[in-house]
XYZ file of C-alpha atoms in Angstrom:
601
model
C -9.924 -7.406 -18.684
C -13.047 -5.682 -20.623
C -15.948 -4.643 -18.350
C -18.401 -7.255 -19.841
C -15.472 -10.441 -19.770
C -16.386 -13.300 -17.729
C -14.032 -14.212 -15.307
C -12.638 -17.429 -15.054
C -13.734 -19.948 -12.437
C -10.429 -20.399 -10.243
C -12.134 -23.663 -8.341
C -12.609 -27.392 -9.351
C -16.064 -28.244 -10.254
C -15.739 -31.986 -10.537
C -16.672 -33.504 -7.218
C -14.421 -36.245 -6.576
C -16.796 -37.828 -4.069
C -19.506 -38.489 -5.974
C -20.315 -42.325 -7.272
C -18.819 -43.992 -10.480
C -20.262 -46.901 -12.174
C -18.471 -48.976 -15.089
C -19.769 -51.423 -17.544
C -18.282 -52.769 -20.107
C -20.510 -52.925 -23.288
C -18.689 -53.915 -26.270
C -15.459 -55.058 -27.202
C -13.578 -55.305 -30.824
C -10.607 -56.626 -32.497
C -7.997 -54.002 -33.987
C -3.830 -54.243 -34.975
C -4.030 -57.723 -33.709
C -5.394 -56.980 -30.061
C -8.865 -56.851 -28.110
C -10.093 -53.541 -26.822
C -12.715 -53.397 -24.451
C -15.718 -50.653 -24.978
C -16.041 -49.566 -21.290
C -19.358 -46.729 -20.478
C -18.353 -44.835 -17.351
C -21.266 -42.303 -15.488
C -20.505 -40.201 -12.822
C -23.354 -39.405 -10.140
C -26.713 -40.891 -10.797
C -27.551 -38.972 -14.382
C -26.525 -40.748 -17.219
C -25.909 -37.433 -19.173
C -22.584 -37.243 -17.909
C -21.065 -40.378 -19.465
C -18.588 -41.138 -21.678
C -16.594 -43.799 -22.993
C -13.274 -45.248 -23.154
C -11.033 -48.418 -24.790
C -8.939 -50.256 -22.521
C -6.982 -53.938 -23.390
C -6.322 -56.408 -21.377
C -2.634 -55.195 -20.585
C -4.114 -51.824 -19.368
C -6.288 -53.978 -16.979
C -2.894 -55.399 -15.925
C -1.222 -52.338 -15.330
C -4.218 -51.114 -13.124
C -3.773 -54.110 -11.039
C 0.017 -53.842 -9.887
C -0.528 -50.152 -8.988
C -3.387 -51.188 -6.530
C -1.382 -54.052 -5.585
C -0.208 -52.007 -2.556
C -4.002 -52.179 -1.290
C -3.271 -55.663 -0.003
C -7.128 -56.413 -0.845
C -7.270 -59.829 -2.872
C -8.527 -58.520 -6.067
C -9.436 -60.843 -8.523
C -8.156 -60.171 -12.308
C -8.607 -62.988 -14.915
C -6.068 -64.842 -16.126
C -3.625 -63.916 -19.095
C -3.703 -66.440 -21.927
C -1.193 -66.836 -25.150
C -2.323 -68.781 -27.206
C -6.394 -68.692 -28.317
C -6.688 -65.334 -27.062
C -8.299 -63.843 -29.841
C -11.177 -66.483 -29.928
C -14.701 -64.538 -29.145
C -15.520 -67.214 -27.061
C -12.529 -66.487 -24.494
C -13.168 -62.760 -25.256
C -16.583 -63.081 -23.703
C -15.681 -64.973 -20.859
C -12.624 -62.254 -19.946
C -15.435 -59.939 -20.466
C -17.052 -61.126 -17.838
C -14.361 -61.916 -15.634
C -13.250 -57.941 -16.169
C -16.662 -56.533 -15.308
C -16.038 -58.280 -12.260
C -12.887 -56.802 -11.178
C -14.335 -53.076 -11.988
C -16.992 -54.033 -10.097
C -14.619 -54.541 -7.019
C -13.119 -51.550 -7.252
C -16.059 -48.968 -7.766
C -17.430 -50.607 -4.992
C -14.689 -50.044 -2.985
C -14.537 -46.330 -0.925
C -10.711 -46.676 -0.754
C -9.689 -47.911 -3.840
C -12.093 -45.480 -6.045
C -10.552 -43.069 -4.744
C -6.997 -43.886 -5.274
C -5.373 -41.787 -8.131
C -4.685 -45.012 -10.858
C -8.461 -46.697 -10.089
C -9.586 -42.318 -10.836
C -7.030 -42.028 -14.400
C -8.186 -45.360 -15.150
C -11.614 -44.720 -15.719
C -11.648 -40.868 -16.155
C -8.590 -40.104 -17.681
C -9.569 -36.510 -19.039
C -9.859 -35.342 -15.556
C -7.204 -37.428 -13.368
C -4.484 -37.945 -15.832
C -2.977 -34.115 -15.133
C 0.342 -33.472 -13.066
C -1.335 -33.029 -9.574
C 1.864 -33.044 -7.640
C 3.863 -31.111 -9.486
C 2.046 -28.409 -10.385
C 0.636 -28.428 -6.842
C 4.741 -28.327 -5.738
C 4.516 -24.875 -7.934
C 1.571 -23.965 -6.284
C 2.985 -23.957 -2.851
C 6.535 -22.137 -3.941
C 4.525 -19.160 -5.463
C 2.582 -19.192 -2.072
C 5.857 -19.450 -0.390
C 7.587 -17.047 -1.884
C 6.606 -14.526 0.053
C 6.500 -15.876 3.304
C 10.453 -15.168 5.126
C 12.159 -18.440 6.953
C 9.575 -20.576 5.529
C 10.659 -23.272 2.468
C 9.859 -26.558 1.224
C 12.276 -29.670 2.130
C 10.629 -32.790 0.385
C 7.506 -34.135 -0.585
C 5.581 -36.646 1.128
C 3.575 -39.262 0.332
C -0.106 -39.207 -0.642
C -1.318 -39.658 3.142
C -4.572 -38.360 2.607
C -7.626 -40.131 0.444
C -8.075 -36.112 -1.056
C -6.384 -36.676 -4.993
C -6.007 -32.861 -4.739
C -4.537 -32.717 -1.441
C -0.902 -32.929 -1.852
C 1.314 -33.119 1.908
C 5.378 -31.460 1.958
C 8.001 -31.572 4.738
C 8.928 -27.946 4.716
C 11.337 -25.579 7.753
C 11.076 -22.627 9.730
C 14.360 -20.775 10.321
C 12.812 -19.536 13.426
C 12.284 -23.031 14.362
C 14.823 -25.309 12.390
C 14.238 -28.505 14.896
C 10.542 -28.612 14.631
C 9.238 -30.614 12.430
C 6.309 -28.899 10.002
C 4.193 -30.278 7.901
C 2.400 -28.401 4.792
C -1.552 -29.674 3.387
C -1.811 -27.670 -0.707
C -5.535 -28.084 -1.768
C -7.605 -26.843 -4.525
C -10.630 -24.871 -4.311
C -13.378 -27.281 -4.403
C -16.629 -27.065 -6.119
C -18.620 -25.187 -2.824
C -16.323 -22.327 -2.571
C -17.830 -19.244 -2.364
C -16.128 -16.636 -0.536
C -14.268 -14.216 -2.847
C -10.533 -13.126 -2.185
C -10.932 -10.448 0.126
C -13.446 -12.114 2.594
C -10.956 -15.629 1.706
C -8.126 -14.156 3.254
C -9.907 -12.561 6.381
C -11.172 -15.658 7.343
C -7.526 -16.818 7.156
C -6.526 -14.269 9.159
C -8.812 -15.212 11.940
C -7.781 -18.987 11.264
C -4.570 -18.207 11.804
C -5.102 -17.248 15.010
C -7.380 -19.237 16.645
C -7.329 -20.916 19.803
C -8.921 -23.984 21.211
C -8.488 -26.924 23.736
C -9.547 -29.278 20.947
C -8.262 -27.793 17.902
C -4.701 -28.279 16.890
C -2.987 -25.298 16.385
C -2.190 -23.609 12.656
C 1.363 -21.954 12.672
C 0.705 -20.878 8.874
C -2.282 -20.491 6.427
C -2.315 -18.475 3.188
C -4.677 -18.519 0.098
C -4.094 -17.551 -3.360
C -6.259 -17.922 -6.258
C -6.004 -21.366 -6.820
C -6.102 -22.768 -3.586
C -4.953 -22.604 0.240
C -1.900 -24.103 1.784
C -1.506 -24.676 6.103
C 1.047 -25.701 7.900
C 1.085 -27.653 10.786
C 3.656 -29.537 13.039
C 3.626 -33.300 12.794
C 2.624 -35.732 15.224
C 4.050 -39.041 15.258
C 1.388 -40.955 15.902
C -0.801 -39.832 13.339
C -4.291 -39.543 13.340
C -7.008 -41.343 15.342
C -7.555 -43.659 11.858
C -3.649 -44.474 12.013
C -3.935 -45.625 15.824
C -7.153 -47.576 15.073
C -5.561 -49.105 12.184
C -2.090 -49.923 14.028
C -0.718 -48.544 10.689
C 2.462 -45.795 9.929
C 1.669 -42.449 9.779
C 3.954 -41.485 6.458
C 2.591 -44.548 4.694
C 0.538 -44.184 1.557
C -3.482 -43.546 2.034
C -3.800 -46.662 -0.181
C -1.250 -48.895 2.216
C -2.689 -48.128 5.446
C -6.317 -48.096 4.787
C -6.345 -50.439 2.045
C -6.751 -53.589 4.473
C -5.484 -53.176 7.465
C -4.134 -55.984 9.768
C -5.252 -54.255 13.087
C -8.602 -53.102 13.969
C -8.549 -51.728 17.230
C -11.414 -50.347 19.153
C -11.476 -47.687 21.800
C -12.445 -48.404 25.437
C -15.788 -47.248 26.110
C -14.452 -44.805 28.774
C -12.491 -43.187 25.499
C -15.293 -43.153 23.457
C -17.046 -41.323 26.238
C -14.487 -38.705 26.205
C -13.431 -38.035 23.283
C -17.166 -37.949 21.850
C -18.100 -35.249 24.049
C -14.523 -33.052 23.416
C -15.730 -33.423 19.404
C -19.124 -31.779 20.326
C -17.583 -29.339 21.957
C -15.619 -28.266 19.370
C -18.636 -28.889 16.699
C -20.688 -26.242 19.399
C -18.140 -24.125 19.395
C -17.673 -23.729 15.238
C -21.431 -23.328 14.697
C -21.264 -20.652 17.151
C -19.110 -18.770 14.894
C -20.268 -19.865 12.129
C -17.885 -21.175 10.302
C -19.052 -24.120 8.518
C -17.266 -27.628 8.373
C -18.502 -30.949 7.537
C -15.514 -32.748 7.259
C -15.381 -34.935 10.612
C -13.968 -38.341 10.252
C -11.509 -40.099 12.170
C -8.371 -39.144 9.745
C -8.924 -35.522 10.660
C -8.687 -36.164 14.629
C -5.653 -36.040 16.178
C -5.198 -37.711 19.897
C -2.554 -35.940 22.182
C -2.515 -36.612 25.941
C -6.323 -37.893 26.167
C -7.306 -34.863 23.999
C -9.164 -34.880 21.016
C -7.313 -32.103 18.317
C -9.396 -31.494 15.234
C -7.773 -31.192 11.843
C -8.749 -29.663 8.336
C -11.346 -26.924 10.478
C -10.444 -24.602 6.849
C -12.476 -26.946 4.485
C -15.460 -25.766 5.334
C -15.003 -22.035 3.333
C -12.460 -23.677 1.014
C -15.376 -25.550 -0.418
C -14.192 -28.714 -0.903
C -16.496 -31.897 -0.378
C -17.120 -34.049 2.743
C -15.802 -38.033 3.002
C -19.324 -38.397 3.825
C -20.882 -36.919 1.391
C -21.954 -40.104 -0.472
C -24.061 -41.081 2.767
C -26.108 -38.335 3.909
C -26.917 -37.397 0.019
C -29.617 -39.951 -0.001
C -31.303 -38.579 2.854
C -33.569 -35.903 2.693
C -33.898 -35.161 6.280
C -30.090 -34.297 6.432
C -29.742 -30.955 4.507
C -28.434 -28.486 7.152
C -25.003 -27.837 8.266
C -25.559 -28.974 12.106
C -27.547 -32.216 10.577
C -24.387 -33.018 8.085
C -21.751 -32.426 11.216
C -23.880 -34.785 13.719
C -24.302 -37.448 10.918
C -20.281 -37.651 10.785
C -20.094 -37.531 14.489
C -21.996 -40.798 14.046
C -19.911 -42.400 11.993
C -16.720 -41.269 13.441
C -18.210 -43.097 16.645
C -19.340 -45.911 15.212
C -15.786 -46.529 13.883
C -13.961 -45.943 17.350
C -16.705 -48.260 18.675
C -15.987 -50.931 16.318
C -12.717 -50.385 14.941
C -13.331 -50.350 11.457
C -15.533 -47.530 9.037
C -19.428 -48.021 8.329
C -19.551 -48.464 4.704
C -23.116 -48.052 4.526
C -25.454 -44.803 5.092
C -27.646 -46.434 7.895
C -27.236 -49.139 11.007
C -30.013 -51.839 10.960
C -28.151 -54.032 13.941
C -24.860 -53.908 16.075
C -23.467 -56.799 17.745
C -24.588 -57.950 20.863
C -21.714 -56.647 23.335
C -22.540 -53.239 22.685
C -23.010 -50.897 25.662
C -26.885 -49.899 25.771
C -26.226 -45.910 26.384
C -23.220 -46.156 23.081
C -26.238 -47.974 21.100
C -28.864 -45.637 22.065
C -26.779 -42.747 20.735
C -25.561 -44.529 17.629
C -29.485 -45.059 17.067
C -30.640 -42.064 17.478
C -28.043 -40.678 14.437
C -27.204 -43.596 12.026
C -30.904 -45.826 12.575
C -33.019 -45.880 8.987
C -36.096 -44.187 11.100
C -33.677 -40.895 12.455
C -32.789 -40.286 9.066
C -36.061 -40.682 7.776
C -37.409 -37.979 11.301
C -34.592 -35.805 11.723
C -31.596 -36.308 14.083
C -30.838 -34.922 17.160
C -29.312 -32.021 17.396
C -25.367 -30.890 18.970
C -26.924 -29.886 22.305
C -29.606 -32.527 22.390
C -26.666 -34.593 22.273
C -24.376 -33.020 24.742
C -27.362 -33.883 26.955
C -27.209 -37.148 26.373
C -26.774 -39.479 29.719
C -23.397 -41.013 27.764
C -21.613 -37.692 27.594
C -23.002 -35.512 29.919
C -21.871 -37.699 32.565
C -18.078 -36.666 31.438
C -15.974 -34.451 33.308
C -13.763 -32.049 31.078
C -10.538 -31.106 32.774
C -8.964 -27.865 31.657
C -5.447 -25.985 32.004
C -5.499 -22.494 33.143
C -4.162 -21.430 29.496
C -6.669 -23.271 27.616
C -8.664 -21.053 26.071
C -11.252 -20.939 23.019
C -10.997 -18.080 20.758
C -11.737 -17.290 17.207
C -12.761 -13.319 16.119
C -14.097 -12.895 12.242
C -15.095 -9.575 11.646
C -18.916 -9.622 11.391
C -18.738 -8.548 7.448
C -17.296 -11.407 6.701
C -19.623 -13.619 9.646
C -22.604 -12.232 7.831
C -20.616 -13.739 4.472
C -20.324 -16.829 6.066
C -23.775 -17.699 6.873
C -24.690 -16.682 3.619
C -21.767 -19.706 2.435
C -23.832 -21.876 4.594
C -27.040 -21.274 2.964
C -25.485 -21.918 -0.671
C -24.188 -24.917 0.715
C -27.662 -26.313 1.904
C -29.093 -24.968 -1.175
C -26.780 -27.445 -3.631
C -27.187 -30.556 -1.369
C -31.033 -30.045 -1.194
C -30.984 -29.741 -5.116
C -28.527 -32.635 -4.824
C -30.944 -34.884 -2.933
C -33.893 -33.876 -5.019
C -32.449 -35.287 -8.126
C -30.798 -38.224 -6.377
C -34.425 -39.199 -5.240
C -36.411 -38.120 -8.265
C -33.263 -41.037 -10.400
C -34.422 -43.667 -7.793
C -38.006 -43.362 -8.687
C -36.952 -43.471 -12.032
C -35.418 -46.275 -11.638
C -37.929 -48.287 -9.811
C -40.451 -47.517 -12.469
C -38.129 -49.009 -14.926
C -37.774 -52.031 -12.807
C -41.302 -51.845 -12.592
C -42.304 -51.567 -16.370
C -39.513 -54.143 -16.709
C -41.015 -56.759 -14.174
C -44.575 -56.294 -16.295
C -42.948 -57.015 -19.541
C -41.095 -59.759 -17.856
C -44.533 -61.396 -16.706
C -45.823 -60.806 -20.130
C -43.007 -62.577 -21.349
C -43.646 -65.260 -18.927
C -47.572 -65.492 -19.689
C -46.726 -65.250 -23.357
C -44.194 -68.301 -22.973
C -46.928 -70.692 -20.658
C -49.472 -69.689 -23.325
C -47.219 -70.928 -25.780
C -46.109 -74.356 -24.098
C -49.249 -75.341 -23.211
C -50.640 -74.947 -26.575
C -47.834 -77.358 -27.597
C -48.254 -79.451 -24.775
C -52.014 -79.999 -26.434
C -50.889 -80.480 -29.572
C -48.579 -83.097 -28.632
C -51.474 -84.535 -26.966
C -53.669 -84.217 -29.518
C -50.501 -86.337 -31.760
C -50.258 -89.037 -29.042
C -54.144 -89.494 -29.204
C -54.074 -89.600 -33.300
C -51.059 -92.197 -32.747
C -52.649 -94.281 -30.676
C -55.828 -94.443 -32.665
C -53.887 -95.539 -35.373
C -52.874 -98.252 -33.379
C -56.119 -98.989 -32.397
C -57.298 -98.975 -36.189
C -54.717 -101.151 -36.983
C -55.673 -103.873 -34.612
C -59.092 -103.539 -35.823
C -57.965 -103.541 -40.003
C -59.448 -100.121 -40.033
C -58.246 -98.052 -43.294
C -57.084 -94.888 -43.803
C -58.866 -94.308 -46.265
C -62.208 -95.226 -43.273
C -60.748 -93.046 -41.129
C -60.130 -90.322 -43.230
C -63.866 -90.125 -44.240
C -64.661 -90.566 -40.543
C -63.077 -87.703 -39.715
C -64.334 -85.658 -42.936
C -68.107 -86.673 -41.467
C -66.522 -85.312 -38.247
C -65.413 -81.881 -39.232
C -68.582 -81.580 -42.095
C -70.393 -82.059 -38.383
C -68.275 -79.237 -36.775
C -69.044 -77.010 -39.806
C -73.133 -77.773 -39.800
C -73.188 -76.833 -35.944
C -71.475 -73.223 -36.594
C -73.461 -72.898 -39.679
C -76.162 -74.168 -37.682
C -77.274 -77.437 -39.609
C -79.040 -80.059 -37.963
C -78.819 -83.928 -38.566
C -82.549 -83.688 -39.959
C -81.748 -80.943 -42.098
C -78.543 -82.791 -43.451
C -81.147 -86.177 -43.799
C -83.581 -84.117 -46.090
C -81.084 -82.658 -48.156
C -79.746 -86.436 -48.851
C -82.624 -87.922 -49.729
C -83.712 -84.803 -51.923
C -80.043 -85.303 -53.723
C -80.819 -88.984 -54.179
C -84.091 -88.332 -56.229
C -82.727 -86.574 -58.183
C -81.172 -89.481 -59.813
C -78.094 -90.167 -57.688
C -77.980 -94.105 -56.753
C -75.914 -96.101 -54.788
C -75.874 -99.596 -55.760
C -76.807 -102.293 -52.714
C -73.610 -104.242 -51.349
C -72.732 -107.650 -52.822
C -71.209 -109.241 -49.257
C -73.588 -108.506 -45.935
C -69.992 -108.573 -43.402
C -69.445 -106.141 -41.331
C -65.846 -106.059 -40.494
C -65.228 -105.364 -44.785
C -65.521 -101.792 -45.086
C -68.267 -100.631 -47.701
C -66.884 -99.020 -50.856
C -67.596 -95.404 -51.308
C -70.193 -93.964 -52.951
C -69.998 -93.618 -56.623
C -70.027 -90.804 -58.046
C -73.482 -89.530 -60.310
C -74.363 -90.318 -63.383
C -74.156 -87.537 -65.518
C -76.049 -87.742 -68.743
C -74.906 -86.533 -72.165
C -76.665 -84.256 -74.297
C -78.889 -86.020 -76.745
C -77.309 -86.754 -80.686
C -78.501 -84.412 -83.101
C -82.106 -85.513 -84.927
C -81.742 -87.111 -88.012
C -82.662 -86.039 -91.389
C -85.681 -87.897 -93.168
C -85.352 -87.155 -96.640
C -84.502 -83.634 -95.882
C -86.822 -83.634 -93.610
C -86.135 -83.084 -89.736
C -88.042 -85.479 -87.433
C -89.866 -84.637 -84.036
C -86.935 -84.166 -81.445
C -88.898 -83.591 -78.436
C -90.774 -86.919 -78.602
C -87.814 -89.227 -79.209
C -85.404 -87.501 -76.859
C -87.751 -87.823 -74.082
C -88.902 -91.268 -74.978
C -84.874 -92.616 -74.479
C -84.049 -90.686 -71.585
C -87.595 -92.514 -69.865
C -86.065 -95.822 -71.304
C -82.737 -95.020 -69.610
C -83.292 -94.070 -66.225
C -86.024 -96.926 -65.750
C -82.788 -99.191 -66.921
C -80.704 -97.860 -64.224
C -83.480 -98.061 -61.523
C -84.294 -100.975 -61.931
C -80.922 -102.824 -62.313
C -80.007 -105.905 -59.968
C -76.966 -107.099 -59.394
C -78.640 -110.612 -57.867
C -79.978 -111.274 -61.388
C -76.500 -111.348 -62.721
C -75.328 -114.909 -63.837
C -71.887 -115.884 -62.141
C -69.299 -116.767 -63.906
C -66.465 -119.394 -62.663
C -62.681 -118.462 -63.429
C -61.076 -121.624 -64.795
């Protein structure tokens, strides 16, 4: 490798944990099918989207793989003939954005390996198991009387977390089981400090720890073995449910929910701070307690996966205590898992929700007080308690711990690699306080969108009232105007009345803005009417016959030309002026009264 050649990154960066949202935003017709435009985003940034086409039958096969779930998932209905009608296209739209709905939403099922190629299939469509099965043979390789025997099934919610049955010569009866997992996005040790704190893994010793009979690390990932236990984890026994069953089959919906006694809960609580006291006094970091990682042998709690800490992988619960800010240290992150691990022994069934707002009404006051004071919306918003402030508490420090005379707690890391450790630690707060600042600084992004999209809503609203009551008035305005017609009617009022009525109505409405008054209007008739406009008096004196409208004014035509006299032109100014006189005093004085009537025969 040249001096200045970047080394490639030999851990996953995708974090598997982290939230996917689906919608479906288009959809097409091409080679005589329907495909579906679906817009995937992982995490809370829509800069890491992308898209992907899906049909109907890919929908299908997605829904017999997470058959095995036993959750009653809802996909719509296949139809032959009329499926290509954009009406029934929309409607299975719908009915499709549904279903993905109901799986995102669902902890178990999102994380399954066909829901995960499904929507990201440039990520989760690889080979996991086999070339994890490669993985662990290299690693094996060099190990004497160790070898694989058969894989087992995906037991674990972890997609890169792959479980084999293998033997020890030394102990051929035994049963062993071997965990191969992936460096995960938080790992931060290099090789040489990664296999010393293997070493000192390796060799550790603790009444609540189950024991490691092999751990090795290469420079892909890390593979433990462990001897099996038959009745599984604490999640299997609260679930009533196989432990070699798939992760999908047990958890999926389980038939039994079983809750502890409160004398178990008791005990068992106070052996997991124990062992939580005892890791952060070494500090080794972990973050990965839930009830699948605790085993239960003779009344003793046995913790599982203690390695995932340095091998940088991330925590079930990582979803949860992201979106609150007051969780950001290692100790915070451990107790917040404590509290859900006891709130499902309590219960019987997982908290699918980062806070508590009420519990039911049988629960023990002490157990509620301490599931308050971790998973309550007001301790995540102060700060929770810490390990000792718990160990304090009046619900465990009231237990008794009985211990054998070769129980024993020991774990030595060379204080190189300690001081390596802590500095893990402090890269790990560092990304999940960067973490929570952008998942914070998205949800006041979003509210202001809802915001500015609530005001244009109201606009929209005050824009629409504005607009029906304007026609609400005009259709008033058109009942009025109907029913004066009517009114007319009844009353042998014309239109042609009514249309100068309302012409005198709006010539009024134009003299008031221009500021006319009746008086003024008055004077400027009667100066038009000397001018030698006349209206001729009415013939009939009723008043229900409408008077005829004014006629219109005389206009006057130029005078003929003067005559000639024997070549002579005449005086025109006398004789012109001398008719028009005769004229007008014609057409003053005329009376219609002296008119003789005539009879029609």
């Amino acid at each position: 490798m040249a001096i200045f050649e970047k080394q490639a990154s030999n851990k996953v960066l995708i974090d598997d944990t982290e939230s996917i949202s689906c919608v479906i935003e288009n959809w097409f017709n091409t080679n005589g099918h329907t495909e579906f435009v679906i817009r995937v985003q992982r995490g809370p940034f829509s800069d890491r989207t992308w898209r992907i086409h899906k049909r109907y039958n890919d929908f299908v096969k997605l829904h017999s793989q997470l058959q095995a779930s036993g959750l009653p998932l809802t996909l719509p209905p296949k139809k032959i003939i009329g499926n290509m009608d954009p009406e029934f296209i929309s409607e299975r739209q719908q009915g499709l954005q549904k279903y993905l709905n109901s799986i995102v939403m669902n902890p178990i099922l999102v994380s399954s390996l066909p829901a995960r190629s499904f929507i990201d299939p440039a990520n989760y469509c690889q080979p996991f198991r086999e070339l994890a099965l490669q993985h662990v043979s290299l690693a094996l390789r060099g190990e004497v009387g160790w070898e694989v025997v058969s894989p087992l099934t995906e037991i674990g919610w972890r997609l890169r977390k792959h479980y084999y049955h293998v033997r020890s010569k030394n102990a051929p009866k035994e049963e062993f089981w071997a965990s191969w997992i992936d460096y995960g996005p938080d790992r931060h040790l290099d090789d040489k400090d990664m296999h010393a704190v293997f070493k000192s893994l390796s060799q550790i010793q603790h009444p609540y720890i189950y024991p490691i009979e092999l751990c090795l690390c290469t420079d892909i990932g890390a593979l433990v073995v462990r001897t099996s236990h038959k009745n599984g984890s604490l999640r299997d026994i609260i679930c009533g449910v196989k432990p070699k069953q798939s992760f999908l089959k047990k958890y999926g919906n389980p038939k039994g929910h079983k809750p502890l006694e409160i004398s178990q809960i008791a005990l068992y609580g106070r052996q997991i701070l124990e062992v939580l006291k005892f890791l952060h006094d070494k500090a080794l970091p972990y973050g990965h307690l839930h009830t699948g990682n605790i085993i239960i042998d003779n009344d003793r709690v046995k913790l599982l996966d203690i390695e995932n800490g340095v091998l940088g992988v991330p925590s079930f619960y990582r979803p949860y205590f992201m979106q609150h800010k007051r969780i950001f240290s290692m100790q915070s992150i451990d107790v917040y898992c404590f509290g859900h691990t006891l709130y499902e022994m309590t219960f019987g069934a997982p908290l699918h929700e980062s806070i508590v707002d009420s519990y039911p009404a049988d629960c023990q006051q002490l157990l509620k007080s301490v599931l308050d004071s971790i998973l309550s919306p007001e301790a995540c918003k102060a700060g929770l308690p810490t390990i000792e402030d718990l160990l304090h508490h009046p619900f465990f420090s009231t237990i008794v711990l009985t211990l054998q005379p070769t129980d024993r707690a020991h774990l030595k890391i060379p204080n190189s690699t300690k001081e390596q450790l802590k500095k893990v630690t402090s890269l790990l707060e560092e990304r999940l306080k960067e973490e929570q600042k952008m998942v914070r600084s998205q949800k006041r992004l979003v509210r202001v969108q809802e915001m500015m999209s609530s005001e244009e809503e109201r606009k929209k609203q005050r824009s629409k009232l504005k607009q029906e009551q304007k026609m609400a008035k005009e259709k008033q305005r058109q009942k009025t105007l109907e029913e004066k017609d009517e009114k007319d009617k009844l009353n042998g009022v014309t239109n042609g009345d009514r249309a100068e009525s309302v012409n005198s109505e709006e010539k009024d409405e134009k003299d008031k803005l221009n500021g006319v008054t009746n008086g003024d209007r008055a004077e400027s008739v009667n100066s038009s009417s000397t001018t030698g406009t006349a209206t001729p008096p009415s013939m009939t004196g009723g008043s229900n016959v409408p008077t005829p409208p004014p006629a219109p004014p005389l206009v006057v035509p130029p005078p003929p030309p003067p005559p000639l006299t024997n070549g002579n032109v005449t005086s025109p100014t006398l004789s012109a002026s001398n008719e028009r006189s005769a004229l007008l005093s014609s057409i003053c004085n005329f009376n219609k009264t002296k008119l003789r009537k005539t009879t029609v025969k």
